[in-house]
mmCIF file of C-alpha atoms in Angstrom:
data_model
loop_
_atom_site.group_PDB
_atom_site.id
_atom_site.type_symbol
_atom_site.label_atom_id
_atom_site.label_comp_id
_atom_site.label_asym_id
_atom_site.label_seq_id
_atom_site.Cartn_x
_atom_site.Cartn_y
_atom_site.Cartn_z
ATOM 1 C CA UNK A 1 -62.612 -37.715 -23.840
ATOM 2 C CA UNK A 2 -62.393 -36.104 -20.445
ATOM 3 C CA UNK A 3 -60.634 -33.194 -18.814
ATOM 4 C CA UNK A 4 -60.049 -31.636 -15.434
ATOM 5 C CA UNK A 5 -59.534 -27.950 -14.756
ATOM 6 C CA UNK A 6 -58.241 -26.372 -11.566
ATOM 7 C CA UNK A 7 -57.520 -22.736 -10.929
ATOM 8 C CA UNK A 8 -57.142 -20.393 -8.009
ATOM 9 C CA UNK A 9 -55.970 -16.857 -7.427
ATOM 10 C CA UNK A 10 -55.146 -17.718 -3.812
ATOM 11 C CA UNK A 11 -53.813 -21.293 -3.808
ATOM 12 C CA UNK A 12 -51.345 -23.012 -6.122
ATOM 13 C CA UNK A 13 -53.070 -26.203 -7.357
ATOM 14 C CA UNK A 14 -49.648 -27.712 -8.132
ATOM 15 C CA UNK A 15 -48.570 -27.500 -4.490
ATOM 16 C CA UNK A 16 -49.554 -30.428 -2.319
ATOM 17 C CA UNK A 17 -50.265 -29.751 1.342
ATOM 18 C CA UNK A 18 -48.585 -32.568 3.264
ATOM 19 C CA UNK A 19 -50.221 -31.507 6.522
ATOM 20 C CA UNK A 20 -53.621 -32.691 5.319
ATOM 21 C CA UNK A 21 -54.811 -35.779 7.234
ATOM 22 C CA UNK A 22 -56.344 -37.101 4.002
ATOM 23 C CA UNK A 23 -52.856 -37.522 2.507
ATOM 24 C CA UNK A 24 -51.451 -39.793 5.191
ATOM 25 C CA UNK A 25 -50.901 -43.513 4.640
ATOM 26 C CA UNK A 26 -51.597 -43.484 0.904
ATOM 27 C CA UNK A 27 -50.213 -46.359 -1.136
ATOM 28 C CA UNK A 28 -50.436 -44.853 -4.642
ATOM 29 C CA UNK A 29 -50.778 -41.083 -4.527
ATOM 30 C CA UNK A 30 -47.815 -38.960 -3.440
ATOM 31 C CA UNK A 31 -46.227 -35.590 -4.206
ATOM 32 C CA UNK A 32 -44.529 -36.897 -7.377
ATOM 33 C CA UNK A 33 -47.847 -38.222 -8.699
ATOM 34 C CA UNK A 34 -49.492 -34.896 -7.898
ATOM 35 C CA UNK A 35 -46.844 -32.940 -9.849
ATOM 36 C CA UNK A 36 -47.043 -35.369 -12.772
ATOM 37 C CA UNK A 37 -50.791 -34.749 -13.039
ATOM 38 C CA UNK A 38 -49.983 -31.243 -14.305
ATOM 39 C CA UNK A 39 -47.474 -32.335 -16.975
ATOM 40 C CA UNK A 40 -48.416 -32.022 -20.624
ATOM 41 C CA UNK A 41 -47.439 -34.538 -23.304
ATOM 42 C CA UNK A 42 -44.772 -33.336 -25.744
ATOM 43 C CA UNK A 43 -47.207 -32.981 -28.661
ATOM 44 C CA UNK A 44 -49.479 -30.732 -26.582
ATOM 45 C CA UNK A 45 -46.526 -28.587 -25.512
ATOM 46 C CA UNK A 46 -45.597 -28.145 -29.175
ATOM 47 C CA UNK A 47 -49.170 -27.169 -30.117
ATOM 48 C CA UNK A 48 -49.456 -24.455 -27.482
ATOM 49 C CA UNK A 49 -46.053 -22.870 -28.221
#
C-alpha cells in the first residue's frame, strides 16, 4: 500500500498553476488528471461520512 499527502495553509493543492514552465508540452498530465488525483472512491466516501 502507498499514500500521498499534501497540505498547505497558503496554497490550494487542488489548483494547478498553468503558468509553470514544467507543465508545458505534457502528453499525459493535465488539469483534469490533477483534479482526479484528489477524488476518493465511492467506498471511501461512504466510510468517512
